[in-house]
Amino acid sequence: MNIRIAFRGMEHSNAIETYANNELEKLTKFLHKEPEPIYFDLVLEAGREHLHHKVELRVNSKHFHFITHREGKDLYKELDHVIKSMVS
């Protein structure tokens, strides 16, 4: 499993990165039968005034190619929604 997290328009945050990695564990459980390699590309982007955040997640593997994104005021909430939409 290869995880890449990009922070755009905001400083790198260990707290957000740890939270994102914990949330991505839900996807690894969902894809447990999928052969390696599995790539997770997560882009976290803050608006100029930090009132609007964008979260995009791309999952690529041998059998799956998913992209989901969400925008809103709360970065953690949007991240939760993106992960939840992938496993639903």
PDB file of C-alpha atoms in Angstrom:
ATOM      1  CA  MET A   1       0.000   0.000   0.000  1.00  0.00           C
ATOM      2  CA  ASN A   2       1.371   3.374  -1.063  1.00  0.00           C
ATOM      3  CA  ILE A   3      -0.063   6.496   0.563  1.00  0.00           C
ATOM      4  CA  ARG A   4       0.740  10.005  -0.629  1.00  0.00           C
ATOM      5  CA  ILE A   5      -0.757  13.018   1.120  1.00  0.00           C
ATOM      6  CA  ALA A   6      -0.381  16.471  -0.405  1.00  0.00           C
ATOM      7  CA  PHE A   7      -1.112  19.704   1.444  1.00  0.00           C
ATOM      8  CA  ARG A   8      -1.997  22.632  -0.826  1.00  0.00           C
ATOM      9  CA  GLY A   9      -2.426  26.166   0.394  1.00  0.00           C
ATOM     10  CA  MET A  10      -1.724  25.075   3.955  1.00  0.00           C
ATOM     11  CA  GLU A  11       1.162  23.999   6.133  1.00  0.00           C
ATOM     12  CA  HIS A  12       1.884  20.326   6.675  1.00  0.00           C
ATOM     13  CA  SER A  13       0.195  19.095   9.848  1.00  0.00           C
ATOM     14  CA  ASN A  14       1.219  15.926  11.641  1.00  0.00           C
ATOM     15  CA  ALA A  15      -2.177  15.818  13.349  1.00  0.00           C
ATOM     16  CA  ILE A  16      -4.073  15.920  10.046  1.00  0.00           C
ATOM     17  CA  GLU A  17      -1.694  13.411   8.462  1.00  0.00           C
ATOM     18  CA  THR A  18      -2.146  10.981  11.369  1.00  0.00           C
ATOM     19  CA  TYR A  19      -5.923  11.404  11.227  1.00  0.00           C
ATOM     20  CA  ALA A  20      -5.917  10.823   7.453  1.00  0.00           C
ATOM     21  CA  ASN A  21      -3.785   7.697   7.766  1.00  0.00           C
ATOM     22  CA  ASN A  22      -6.129   6.314  10.421  1.00  0.00           C
ATOM     23  CA  GLU A  23      -9.115   6.979   8.183  1.00  0.00           C
ATOM     24  CA  LEU A  24      -7.384   5.373   5.198  1.00  0.00           C
ATOM     25  CA  GLU A  25      -7.057   2.189   7.256  1.00  0.00           C
ATOM     26  CA  LYS A  26     -10.799   1.741   6.663  1.00  0.00           C
ATOM     27  CA  LEU A  27     -10.087   1.540   2.944  1.00  0.00           C
ATOM     28  CA  THR A  28      -7.323  -0.996   3.400  1.00  0.00           C
ATOM     29  CA  LYS A  29      -9.812  -3.241   5.223  1.00  0.00           C
ATOM     30  CA  PHE A  30     -12.253  -2.772   2.342  1.00  0.00           C
ATOM     31  CA  LEU A  31      -9.565  -3.668  -0.219  1.00  0.00           C
ATOM     32  CA  HIS A  32      -7.956  -6.482   1.781  1.00  0.00           C
ATOM     33  CA  LYS A  33      -8.395  -9.022  -1.051  1.00  0.00           C
ATOM     34  CA  GLU A  34      -7.051  -6.686  -3.713  1.00  0.00           C
ATOM     35  CA  PRO A  35      -3.512  -7.565  -4.873  1.00  0.00           C
ATOM     36  CA  GLU A  36      -0.711  -5.093  -4.328  1.00  0.00           C
ATOM     37  CA  PRO A  37       0.186  -2.465  -5.315  1.00  0.00           C
ATOM     38  CA  ILE A  38      -2.602  -0.202  -4.093  1.00  0.00           C
ATOM     39  CA  TYR A  39      -2.087   3.546  -4.348  1.00  0.00           C
ATOM     40  CA  PHE A  40      -3.863   6.159  -2.240  1.00  0.00           C
ATOM     41  CA  ASP A  41      -3.395   9.781  -3.302  1.00  0.00           C
ATOM     42  CA  LEU A  42      -4.989  12.260  -0.918  1.00  0.00           C
ATOM     43  CA  VAL A  43      -4.981  15.983  -1.654  1.00  0.00           C
ATOM     44  CA  LEU A  44      -5.957  18.395   1.115  1.00  0.00           C
ATOM     45  CA  GLU A  45      -6.420  21.971  -0.027  1.00  0.00           C
ATOM     46  CA  ALA A  46      -7.313  25.020   2.020  1.00  0.00           C
ATOM     47  CA  GLY A  47      -9.051  28.039   0.605  1.00  0.00           C
ATOM     48  CA  ARG A  48      -7.348  31.403   0.820  1.00  0.00           C
ATOM     49  CA  GLU A  49      -9.375  32.408   3.854  1.00  0.00           C
ATOM     50  CA  HIS A  50      -9.504  28.860   5.307  1.00  0.00           C
ATOM     51  CA  LEU A  51     -13.287  28.911   5.221  1.00  0.00           C
ATOM     52  CA  HIS A  52     -13.443  26.483   2.346  1.00  0.00           C
ATOM     53  CA  HIS A  53     -11.508  23.228   2.113  1.00  0.00           C
ATOM     54  CA  LYS A  54     -11.199  20.683  -0.681  1.00  0.00           C
ATOM     55  CA  VAL A  55     -10.415  17.012  -0.198  1.00  0.00           C
ATOM     56  CA  GLU A  56      -9.741  14.668  -3.090  1.00  0.00           C
ATOM     57  CA  LEU A  57      -8.939  10.976  -2.819  1.00  0.00           C
ATOM     58  CA  ARG A  58      -7.766   8.735  -5.641  1.00  0.00           C
ATOM     59  CA  VAL A  59      -7.478   4.981  -5.208  1.00  0.00           C
ATOM     60  CA  ASN A  60      -5.710   2.963  -7.883  1.00  0.00           C
ATOM     61  CA  SER A  61      -5.121  -0.761  -7.909  1.00  0.00           C
ATOM     62  CA  LYS A  62      -5.249  -3.624 -10.343  1.00  0.00           C
ATOM     63  CA  HIS A  63      -9.065  -3.774 -10.352  1.00  0.00           C
ATOM     64  CA  PHE A  64     -10.168  -0.417  -8.931  1.00  0.00           C
ATOM     65  CA  HIS A  65      -9.741   3.171 -10.040  1.00  0.00           C
ATOM     66  CA  PHE A  66     -11.795   5.513  -7.855  1.00  0.00           C
ATOM     67  CA  ILE A  67     -11.792   9.280  -7.466  1.00  0.00           C
ATOM     68  CA  THR A  68     -13.914  11.127  -4.972  1.00  0.00           C
ATOM     69  CA  HIS A  69     -13.836  14.686  -3.714  1.00  0.00           C
ATOM     70  CA  ARG A  70     -15.672  16.927  -1.319  1.00  0.00           C
ATOM     71  CA  GLU A  71     -15.632  20.628  -0.460  1.00  0.00           C
ATOM     72  CA  GLY A  72     -16.754  22.438   2.670  1.00  0.00           C
ATOM     73  CA  LYS A  73     -15.860  24.377   5.797  1.00  0.00           C
ATOM     74  CA  ASP A  74     -14.574  21.561   8.026  1.00  0.00           C
ATOM     75  CA  LEU A  75     -11.521  19.702   6.696  1.00  0.00           C
ATOM     76  CA  TYR A  76     -11.963  16.727   9.035  1.00  0.00           C
ATOM     77  CA  LYS A  77     -15.648  16.380   8.163  1.00  0.00           C
ATOM     78  CA  GLU A  78     -14.894  16.500   4.440  1.00  0.00           C
ATOM     79  CA  LEU A  79     -12.154  13.900   4.856  1.00  0.00           C
ATOM     80  CA  ASP A  80     -14.569  11.628   6.728  1.00  0.00           C
ATOM     81  CA  HIS A  81     -17.142  12.025   3.972  1.00  0.00           C
ATOM     82  CA  VAL A  82     -14.621  11.172   1.228  1.00  0.00           C
ATOM     83  CA  ILE A  83     -13.530   7.992   3.030  1.00  0.00           C
ATOM     84  CA  LYS A  84     -17.122   6.998   3.787  1.00  0.00           C
ATOM     85  CA  SER A  85     -18.149   7.447   0.156  1.00  0.00           C
ATOM     86  CA  MET A  86     -15.364   5.105  -0.946  1.00  0.00           C
ATOM     87  CA  VAL A  87     -16.417   2.235   1.307  1.00  0.00           C
ATOM     88  CA  SER A  88     -20.159   2.627   0.724  1.00  0.00           C
TER      89      SER A  88
END
